[in-house]
Coordinates of C-alpha atoms in Angstrom, one line a residue:
X21 CA -8.1 -5.8 -5.9
X22 CA -5.2 -3.3 -5.2
X23 CA -1.9 -4.8 -6.2
X24 CA 1.6 -3.4 -6.5
X25 CA 4.5 -5.4 -7.8
X26 CA 7.3 -6.3 -5.4
X27 CA 9.7 -4.7 -7.9
X28 CA 7.6 -1.5 -7.7
X29 CA 7.5 -1.5 -3.9
X30 CA 11.2 -2.0 -3.3
X31 CA 12.2 0.5 -6.0
X32 CA 9.8 3.0 -4.5
X33 CA 11.2 2.5 -1.0
X34 CA 14.8 2.8 -2.2
X35 CA 14.3 5.6 -4.8
X36 CA 11.9 7.5 -2.7
X37 CA 14.0 10.1 -1.0
X38 CA 12.5 12.3 1.8
X39 CA 9.8 13.7 -0.5
X40 CA 8.3 10.4 -1.5
X41 CA 4.6 10.0 -0.8
X42 CA 2.7 6.8 -0.8
X43 CA 0.4 5.9 -3.6
X44 CA -3.0 7.7 -3.2
X45 CA -6.4 6.0 -3.3
X46 CA -9.8 7.5 -3.4
X47 CA -13.1 6.9 -1.5
X48 CA -16.5 8.1 -2.6
X49 CA -18.8 8.9 0.3
X50 CA -21.6 8.0 0.6
X51 CA -20.1 4.8 -1.0
X52 CA -23.4 3.7 -2.6
X53 CA -23.1 6.6 -5.0
X54 CA -19.6 5.8 -6.3
X55 CA -21.1 4.8 -9.7
X56 CA -24.6 6.1 -9.4
X57 CA -26.0 9.6 -9.6
X58 CA -27.4 11.2 -6.5
X59 CA -31.1 11.8 -6.2
X60 CA -31.0 15.5 -5.7
X61 CA -29.0 18.6 -6.8
X62 CA -27.5 20.9 -4.1
X63 CA -26.1 24.4 -4.2
X64 CA -24.4 23.9 -0.8
X65 CA -21.7 24.0 0.3
X66 CA -19.8 25.6 -2.6
X67 CA -22.4 27.7 -4.4
X68 CA -25.0 29.3 -2.1
X69 CA -25.1 32.4 -4.3
X70 CA -23.2 35.7 -4.6
X71 CA -22.9 37.5 -1.2
X72 CA -24.6 34.6 0.6
X73 CA -22.5 33.4 3.6
X74 CA -22.9 29.9 4.8
X75 CA -21.8 27.6 7.6
X76 CA -22.1 23.9 6.6
X77 CA -21.4 20.6 8.3
X78 CA -21.9 17.1 6.9
X79 CA -21.4 13.7 8.6
X80 CA -20.1 10.7 6.6
X81 CA -20.3 7.2 8.1
X82 CA -17.0 5.5 9.1
X83 CA -17.8 2.2 7.4
X84 CA -17.5 3.8 4.0
X85 CA -13.8 4.1 4.5
X86 CA -11.1 1.4 4.4
X87 CA -10.0 0.0 7.8
X88 CA -7.1 1.6 9.6
X89 CA -5.7 5.1 9.7
X90 CA -5.5 7.2 6.5
X91 CA -4.3 10.7 5.6
X92 CA -6.8 12.7 3.6
X93 CA -5.2 15.1 1.1
X94 CA -8.0 16.3 -1.2
X95 CA -11.7 16.6 -1.5
X96 CA -13.6 16.7 -4.8
X97 CA -17.2 17.3 -5.7
X98 CA -18.9 16.4 -8.9
X99 CA -21.5 18.6 -10.7
X100 CA -25.0 17.3 -10.7
X101 CA -25.8 15.3 -13.8
X102 CA -28.0 18.1 -15.1
X103 CA -25.0 20.3 -15.4
X104 CA -23.8 19.8 -18.9
X105 CA -21.8 23.0 -19.6
X106 CA -18.1 23.4 -18.5
X107 CA -17.5 26.3 -16.1
X108 CA -14.9 27.9 -13.9
X109 CA -14.9 30.7 -11.4
X110 CA -13.7 31.9 -8.0
X111 CA -15.3 31.6 -4.6
X112 CA -14.1 34.8 -2.9
X113 CA -13.6 33.4 0.7
X114 CA -13.9 29.9 1.9
X115 CA -12.5 27.7 4.7
X116 CA -12.7 23.9 4.9
X117 CA -12.1 21.7 8.0
X118 CA -12.3 18.0 8.8
X119 CA -12.7 16.2 12.2
X120 CA -13.7 12.9 13.6
X121 CA -17.2 13.2 15.1
X122 CA -19.4 11.2 17.5
X123 CA -22.5 12.5 15.8
X124 CA -24.5 9.8 13.9
X125 CA -25.0 10.0 10.1
X126 CA -28.7 10.7 10.6
X127 CA -28.3 12.3 14.1
X128 CA -26.4 15.5 13.6
X129 CA -26.8 18.1 16.3
X130 CA -28.3 21.5 15.4
X131 CA -25.5 23.0 17.5
X132 CA -22.4 23.3 15.3
X133 CA -19.9 23.0 18.2
X134 CA -21.5 19.7 19.4
X135 CA -20.5 18.0 16.2
X136 CA -16.8 19.0 16.2
X137 CA -14.2 16.5 17.3
X138 CA -11.0 17.3 19.3
X139 CA -9.0 16.7 16.2
X140 CA -10.6 19.5 14.2
X141 CA -8.2 20.5 11.4
X142 CA -8.4 23.4 9.0
X143 CA -7.4 21.7 5.8
X144 CA -8.0 24.7 3.5
X145 CA -7.5 28.0 5.5
X146 CA -9.7 31.0 4.7
X147 CA -8.8 32.1 1.2
X148 CA -10.2 32.5 -2.3
X149 CA -10.8 29.3 -4.2
X150 CA -10.8 28.8 -7.9
X151 CA -12.8 25.8 -9.1
X152 CA -13.6 24.5 -12.6
X153 CA -15.4 21.6 -14.1
X154 CA -15.4 20.1 -17.6
X155 CA -18.9 18.5 -16.8
X156 CA -17.5 15.3 -18.2
X157 CA -19.9 12.3 -18.3
X158 CA -18.5 9.1 -16.8
X159 CA -20.8 6.6 -18.6
X160 CA -22.6 5.7 -15.4
X161 CA -25.0 8.7 -15.5
X162 CA -22.7 10.9 -13.3
X163 CA -20.3 13.7 -14.0
X164 CA -16.6 13.3 -13.0
X165 CA -15.3 14.4 -9.6
X166 CA -13.4 17.3 -11.1
X167 CA -14.3 20.1 -8.6
X168 CA -11.1 19.3 -6.8
X169 CA -9.7 21.1 -3.7
X170 CA -6.2 20.0 -2.6
X171 CA -5.6 20.5 1.1
X172 CA -3.0 22.8 2.5
X173 CA -2.9 20.7 5.6
X174 CA -3.7 16.9 5.3
X175 CA -6.1 15.3 7.8
X176 CA -5.3 12.1 9.6
X177 CA -8.5 10.0 10.1
X178 CA -9.1 6.6 11.6
X179 CA -12.7 5.3 11.0
X180 CA -12.4 3.2 14.2
X181 CA -12.6 6.5 16.2
X182 CA -15.9 7.7 14.7
X183 CA -17.6 9.2 11.7
X184 CA -16.1 11.9 9.6
X185 CA -17.2 15.5 9.8
X186 CA -16.8 18.0 6.9
X187 CA -17.2 21.7 7.8
X188 CA -17.3 24.5 5.2
X189 CA -17.4 28.2 6.0
X190 CA -18.3 30.0 2.8
X191 CA -18.0 33.6 3.8
X192 CA -19.3 35.3 0.6
X193 CA -20.8 32.7 -1.6
X194 CA -19.9 32.2 -5.2
X195 CA -19.7 34.8 -7.9
X196 CA -23.0 35.5 -9.7
X197 CA -21.9 33.6 -12.8
X198 CA -21.3 30.8 -13.5
X199 CA -22.2 29.6 -10.0
X200 CA -25.7 31.0 -9.9
X201 CA -27.0 28.0 -11.8
X202 CA -24.4 25.4 -10.7
X203 CA -25.2 22.6 -8.3
X204 CA -23.3 19.6 -7.0
X205 CA -24.5 16.0 -6.9
X206 CA -26.2 15.1 -3.6
X207 CA -28.4 12.5 -2.0
X208 CA -31.5 12.9 0.2
X209 CA -33.0 10.2 2.4
X210 CA -33.8 9.8 6.1
X211 CA -32.0 6.5 6.1
X212 CA -28.9 7.2 4.0
X213 CA -25.3 7.4 5.1
X214 CA -25.1 11.2 5.6
X215 CA -26.8 14.3 7.0
X216 CA -26.0 18.0 7.1
X217 CA -26.4 21.1 9.3
X218 CA -26.8 24.5 7.5
X219 CA -26.8 28.1 8.6
X220 CA -27.6 30.1 5.5
X221 CA -26.7 33.7 6.2
X222 CA -23.9 33.4 8.8
X223 CA -20.6 31.6 8.2
X224 CA -19.9 31.7 12.0
X225 CA -23.4 30.9 13.2
X226 CA -23.7 28.8 16.3
X227 CA -26.8 26.8 15.3
X228 CA -28.4 25.7 12.1
X229 CA -31.1 23.6 10.5
X230 CA -30.5 19.9 10.1
X231 CA -31.7 17.6 7.3
X232 CA -30.8 14.4 5.4
X233 CA -29.5 16.1 2.3
X234 CA -25.8 15.7 1.7
X235 CA -23.2 16.3 -1.0
X236 CA -21.6 13.3 -2.6
X237 CA -17.8 13.7 -2.4
X238 CA -14.6 12.0 -3.3
X239 CA -11.7 12.0 -0.9
X240 CA -8.1 11.3 -1.9
X241 CA -6.1 9.6 0.8
X242 CA -2.9 7.6 1.5
X243 CA -2.5 4.9 4.0
X244 CA -0.7 6.3 7.1
X245 CA 1.3 3.1 7.7
X246 CA 2.6 3.1 4.1
X247 CA 3.5 6.7 4.2
X248 CA 5.2 6.2 7.6
X249 CA 7.4 3.4 6.3
X250 CA 8.2 5.2 3.0
X251 CA 9.2 8.5 4.6
X252 CA 12.3 6.8 6.1
X253 CA 14.2 5.4 3.2
X254 CA 16.2 2.3 4.3
X255 CA 19.9 2.3 3.6
X256 CA 19.7 -1.5 2.9
X257 CA 16.9 -3.9 2.2
X258 CA 17.4 -7.7 2.6
X259 CA 14.7 -10.0 1.3
X260 CA 14.8 -13.6 2.6
X261 CA 12.8 -16.2 0.5
X262 CA 11.4 -19.3 2.2
X263 CA 9.5 -22.2 0.8
X264 CA 6.2 -24.0 0.7
X265 CA 4.3 -23.1 3.9
X266 CA 1.1 -21.2 4.6
X267 CA 0.6 -18.5 7.1
X268 CA -1.1 -21.0 9.5
X269 CA 1.9 -23.4 9.1
X270 CA 4.3 -20.9 10.4
X271 CA 3.0 -18.0 12.5
X272 CA 2.0 -19.3 16.0
X273 CA 3.6 -22.7 15.3
X274 CA 5.6 -23.9 18.4
X275 CA 8.2 -25.2 15.9
X276 CA 8.7 -21.7 14.5
X277 CA 9.2 -19.5 17.6
X278 CA 11.6 -17.1 15.8
X279 CA 9.2 -16.5 12.9
X280 CA 6.4 -15.9 15.3
X281 CA 8.4 -13.5 17.4
X282 CA 9.5 -11.6 14.2
X283 CA 5.8 -11.3 13.1
X284 CA 4.8 -10.0 16.6
X285 CA 7.6 -7.4 16.5
X286 CA 7.3 -6.2 12.9
X287 CA 4.7 -5.5 10.2
X288 CA 2.9 -8.8 9.9
X289 CA 0.6 -9.3 6.9
X290 CA -2.6 -11.3 7.6
X291 CA -5.9 -12.0 5.8
X292 CA -8.8 -9.8 6.8
X293 CA -11.0 -11.3 9.4
X294 CA -14.2 -11.3 7.3
X295 CA -14.7 -14.0 4.6
X296 CA -15.6 -11.4 2.0
X297 CA -12.2 -9.6 2.3
X298 CA -9.9 -12.5 3.2
X299 CA -9.1 -13.5 -0.4
X300 CA -8.2 -9.9 -1.4
X301 CA -6.0 -9.1 1.6
X302 CA -2.9 -10.3 3.3
X303 CA 0.0 -11.9 1.5
X304 CA -0.5 -14.6 -1.2
X305 CA 1.5 -16.7 -3.6
X306 CA 0.4 -16.2 -7.1
X307 CA 0.3 -19.8 -8.4
X308 CA 1.9 -23.3 -8.0
X309 CA 4.6 -24.6 -8.2
X310 CA 7.6 -22.6 -7.0
X311 CA 9.4 -21.1 -9.9
X312 CA 6.7 -18.9 -11.4
X313 CA 6.3 -17.3 -7.9
X314 CA 10.0 -16.4 -7.7
X315 CA 9.9 -14.9 -11.2
X316 CA 6.8 -12.9 -10.5
X317 CA 8.3 -11.6 -7.3
X318 CA 11.5 -10.5 -8.9
X319 CA 10.1 -9.2 -12.2
X320 CA 6.3 -8.9 -12.0
X321 CA 5.9 -11.7 -14.6
X322 CA 6.3 -15.4 -14.7
X323 CA 8.2 -14.9 -17.9
X324 CA 6.2 -17.8 -19.5
X325 CA 7.2 -20.4 -17.0
X326 CA 4.5 -22.7 -15.6
X327 CA 6.6 -25.4 -13.9
X328 CA 10.0 -25.7 -12.2
X329 CA 12.0 -26.5 -15.3
X330 CA 14.8 -24.6 -16.9
X331 CA 13.3 -21.7 -18.9
X332 CA 13.5 -22.2 -22.7
X333 CA 13.7 -26.0 -22.5
X334 CA 11.0 -28.6 -23.3
X335 CA 9.9 -28.6 -19.7
X336 CA 9.0 -24.8 -20.0
X337 CA 7.7 -24.6 -23.6
X338 CA 6.2 -21.1 -23.2
X339 CA 9.3 -19.4 -21.9
X340 CA 12.3 -18.1 -23.8
X341 CA 15.8 -19.2 -23.0
X342 CA 17.8 -17.0 -20.7
X343 CA 19.2 -14.4 -20.6
X344 CA 15.8 -12.7 -20.4
X345 CA 15.6 -9.2 -21.8
X346 CA 12.7 -8.1 -19.7
X347 CA 12.6 -5.5 -16.9
X348 CA 13.6 -6.8 -13.5
X349 CA 14.4 -5.5 -10.0
X350 CA 18.1 -5.8 -10.1
X351 CA 18.5 -4.0 -13.4
X352 CA 16.1 -1.3 -12.4
X353 CA 18.2 -0.6 -9.2
X354 CA 21.5 -0.7 -11.0
X355 CA 20.4 1.5 -13.8
X356 CA 19.3 4.1 -11.3
X357 CA 22.7 4.1 -9.6
X358 CA 21.9 1.7 -6.8
X359 CA 23.3 -1.8 -6.2
X360 CA 21.8 -5.3 -6.1
X361 CA 22.9 -8.9 -5.5
X362 CA 21.4 -12.3 -4.6
X363 CA 23.0 -14.6 -2.1
X364 CA 22.1 -18.3 -2.5
X365 CA 23.1 -20.9 0.1
X366 CA 25.1 -23.8 -1.4
X367 CA 25.7 -22.0 -4.7
X368 CA 29.1 -23.5 -5.7
X369 CA 30.6 -20.2 -7.0
X370 CA 29.7 -16.7 -8.1
X371 CA 27.9 -16.7 -11.4
X372 CA 27.2 -20.5 -11.3
X373 CA 24.4 -21.2 -13.8
X374 CA 23.7 -24.9 -13.3
X375 CA 20.2 -26.2 -12.4
X376 CA 21.3 -27.6 -9.0
X377 CA 24.3 -28.2 -6.7
X378 CA 24.9 -30.2 -3.6
X379 CA 27.8 -31.2 -1.3
X380 CA 25.8 -34.1 0.1
X381 CA 25.0 -36.9 -2.3
X382 CA 21.2 -37.6 -2.4
X383 CA 20.4 -34.3 -0.7
X384 CA 18.8 -31.3 -2.4
X385 CA 20.6 -28.1 -1.7
X386 CA 21.0 -25.2 -4.2
X387 CA 18.2 -25.1 -6.8
X388 CA 18.2 -22.7 -9.7
X389 CA 14.4 -22.6 -9.8
X390 CA 14.6 -20.6 -6.5
X391 CA 17.1 -18.1 -7.8
X392 CA 15.3 -15.9 -10.3
X393 CA 18.2 -13.5 -10.8
X394 CA 20.2 -16.1 -12.7
X395 CA 17.8 -15.8 -15.6
X396 CA 18.9 -12.2 -16.5
X397 CA 22.7 -12.8 -16.3
X398 CA 24.6 -11.9 -19.5
X399 CA 28.1 -11.3 -18.4
X400 CA 29.4 -10.4 -21.9
X401 CA 27.0 -7.5 -22.2
X402 CA 25.5 -6.5 -18.7
X403 CA 23.6 -3.4 -19.8
X404 CA 19.9 -2.5 -20.0
X405 CA 18.0 -5.3 -18.4
X406 CA 20.9 -7.7 -18.3
X407 CA 23.0 -8.4 -15.2
X408 CA 26.7 -9.3 -14.7
X409 CA 27.4 -12.7 -13.2
X410 CA 28.8 -11.0 -10.1
X411 CA 25.3 -10.3 -8.8
X412 CA 24.8 -14.0 -8.4
X413 CA 26.7 -14.8 -5.2
X414 CA 26.9 -17.7 -2.7
X415 CA 25.6 -17.0 0.8
X416 CA 29.1 -17.3 2.2
X417 CA 29.7 -13.9 0.6
X418 CA 26.9 -12.4 2.6
X419 CA 28.3 -13.9 5.8
X420 CA 31.8 -12.6 5.0
X421 CA 30.5 -9.1 4.4
X422 CA 28.7 -9.1 7.8
X423 CA 31.8 -10.4 9.6
X424 CA 34.2 -7.9 7.8
X425 CA 35.1 -4.3 8.4
X426 CA 32.0 -2.1 8.2
X427 CA 29.8 -5.2 8.5
X428 CA 26.5 -5.1 6.6
X429 CA 27.0 -1.5 5.6
X430 CA 28.9 -3.0 2.7
X431 CA 25.9 -4.9 1.4
X432 CA 24.3 -3.8 -1.9
X433 CA 21.3 -1.4 -1.6
X434 CA 18.9 -4.4 -2.1
X435 CA 19.7 -8.1 -1.9
X436 CA 17.9 -11.4 -1.9
X437 CA 18.9 -14.2 0.4
X438 CA 17.9 -17.7 -0.7
X439 CA 18.5 -20.5 1.8
X440 CA 19.0 -24.0 0.3
X441 CA 16.4 -26.6 0.3
X442 CA 17.4 -28.0 3.7
X443 CA 16.9 -24.6 5.4
X444 CA 14.2 -22.9 3.4
X445 CA 11.6 -25.5 4.7
X446 CA 11.2 -27.1 1.3
X447 CA 13.0 -30.4 2.3
X448 CA 14.0 -29.5 5.8
X449 CA 11.6 -29.1 8.7
X450 CA 9.9 -26.0 9.9
X451 CA 12.1 -26.1 13.1
X452 CA 15.2 -26.4 11.0
X453 CA 14.3 -23.4 8.9
X454 CA 13.3 -21.4 11.9
X455 CA 16.6 -22.0 13.6
X456 CA 18.5 -21.2 10.4
X457 CA 16.7 -17.8 10.1
X458 CA 17.6 -16.9 13.7
X459 CA 21.3 -17.8 13.5
X460 CA 21.9 -16.5 10.0
X461 CA 19.6 -13.5 9.6
X462 CA 17.9 -12.3 12.9
X463 CA 21.0 -12.5 15.1
X464 CA 23.2 -11.0 12.5
X465 CA 21.7 -8.8 9.8
X466 CA 18.5 -7.7 11.7
X467 CA 20.4 -7.0 14.9
X468 CA 22.6 -4.7 12.9
X469 CA 19.8 -3.2 10.8
X470 CA 17.9 -2.1 13.9
X471 CA 20.6 0.5 14.6
X472 CA 21.6 1.2 11.0
X473 CA 18.4 2.3 9.2
X474 CA 17.9 -0.9 7.3
X475 CA 15.0 -3.2 6.5
X476 CA 14.4 -6.9 6.5
X477 CA 11.6 -8.6 4.6
X478 CA 10.9 -12.3 5.1
X479 CA 8.4 -14.0 2.8
X480 CA 7.5 -17.3 1.2
X481 CA 6.9 -18.4 -2.4
X482 CA 3.6 -20.3 -2.0
X483 CA 1.7 -22.2 0.7
X484 CA 2.8 -25.6 -0.7
X485 CA -0.7 -27.1 -0.4
X486 CA -2.1 -26.1 -3.8
X487 CA -4.9 -24.2 -2.1
X488 CA -6.7 -21.4 -4.0
X489 CA -6.1 -18.9 -1.2
X490 CA -2.3 -19.5 -1.3
X491 CA -2.0 -17.4 1.9
X492 CA 1.7 -17.1 3.0
X493 CA 3.6 -15.3 5.8
X494 CA 5.2 -12.0 5.0
X495 CA 6.9 -9.8 7.6
X496 CA 8.7 -6.5 7.4
X497 CA 11.2 -5.6 10.3
X498 CA 13.4 -2.7 10.9
X499 CA 13.6 0.6 12.8
X500 CA 11.3 2.4 10.4
X501 CA 8.5 -0.2 10.5
X502 CA 5.3 0.2 12.4
X503 CA 4.6 -2.9 14.5
X504 CA 1.2 -4.5 13.9
X505 CA -1.0 -6.8 11.8
X506 CA -1.8 -5.5 8.4
X507 CA -4.5 -6.6 5.9
X508 CA -5.8 -3.7 3.9
X509 CA -3.9 -4.3 0.7
X510 CA -3.7 -7.6 -1.2
X511 CA -0.1 -8.8 -1.1
X512 CA 0.9 -11.7 -3.2
X513 CA 4.4 -13.1 -3.0
X514 CA 5.3 -10.7 -5.8
X515 CA 3.6 -7.9 -4.1
X516 CA 4.4 -7.0 -0.5
X517 CA 3.0 -3.6 0.3
X518 CA 2.1 -2.0 3.6
X519 CA -1.5 -1.6 4.5
X520 CA -3.2 -0.3 7.7
X521 CA -2.9 -1.8 11.1
X522 CA -6.0 -3.7 12.2
X523 CA -5.7 -2.3 15.7
X524 CA -5.2 1.5 16.1
X525 CA -3.7 0.9 19.5
X526 CA -0.6 -0.6 17.9
X527 CA 0.2 2.3 15.5
X528 CA 3.4 3.2 17.3
X529 CA 6.0 4.4 14.9
X530 CA 9.5 3.1 15.6
X531 CA 11.3 5.6 13.4

């Protein structure tokens, strides 16, 4: 399960700068050989022999890749398991290309041109290539994928459009040594997930011989949606925290038209449509009840809390008393030269540290358990992971900033907004919370953000039903966000990340 802490995502988005790249993942294809050795060695396509030109194509099945569009940035081969001696050397002249293909994994055409897609991209232009391997065992009977070739030009691939085609033009073969005895790991079967086309003798040949042998490769890729969002660094990020409702309670509910419209217009995180993937995709709370979710969201840890009590008291015996000394989002931002604050509705005053406050007797309003930032406030020594009391503000301050000169441009770099229990849907109705969101966030901050390079994130702490799945709504909105439903990466309430759109037809960047 791929998980990134919320702290990590927000810090990455804010700290990124124009050269930030999304976290890379890898895919081994054919996938069944990720932890198993292939059943045949193969000189092709890297080492056909000194002075032996080669044109080589190989088809990989689309279903071996994650759903949604990806950007492939590197290919790696692994030595066959019989290769036990480290080696290095130079291939004098090689060119590598990728494309989408309509050719089947066991139905490759013997005409090279017939297998090429319209998106053919030369990812490594014709040049010498130095490769080396430590022949390192992995413990599963294979060698490591250390014959790595970073791409000069990345390739954007969407498995929904077809299989993947690798083309290698090896103009002069490898040097006589060490490559004369070097083979890469490969598979051979008439029913496996790959096939190849080879012209041994002409790197520009028009036709070749097809068979079911194929190299086992590892591709490094980033999710295009994640990269797209990250390349545009928001000037401001506002995170709104709601309470105790599942995805199904909110999105599509006639009592939540504004939440539903926000999800339709932004990046909406959903569970994967298949039962096998649903639990490890979408946006999930991490536990029950509320407080541990807020602490995990803000710091990547529940800080020892298991209930909704004040940390360090008998109701939370596994937690230390505040102020916590542990890493947290606000301190990470401030220590890097950025700014942070939390704005809680019905907080009586800046820096208030009581467990609750209300202006209506008998009605729950402000609750400290929903304001994780308060646990790191040390106003006498606000350094390191401590925070000054001034970061803990009432929501009226947020409203005053928006209504003042410069409007929301005067917000901190990142801030949390915490509605009180009447408007976060904890005590109040879904309709009440939906209306509050529209009037106080969508019509104000989001309307401004759409023309001021800023981001809104709306999420929930937990589903409120004590269900194992704990699936909750999480939506990203702003001018840099790709509209669509996303489910590739697991997102718990502490971990909103961007995955790939489920429908390639809605991958329309807005910035």
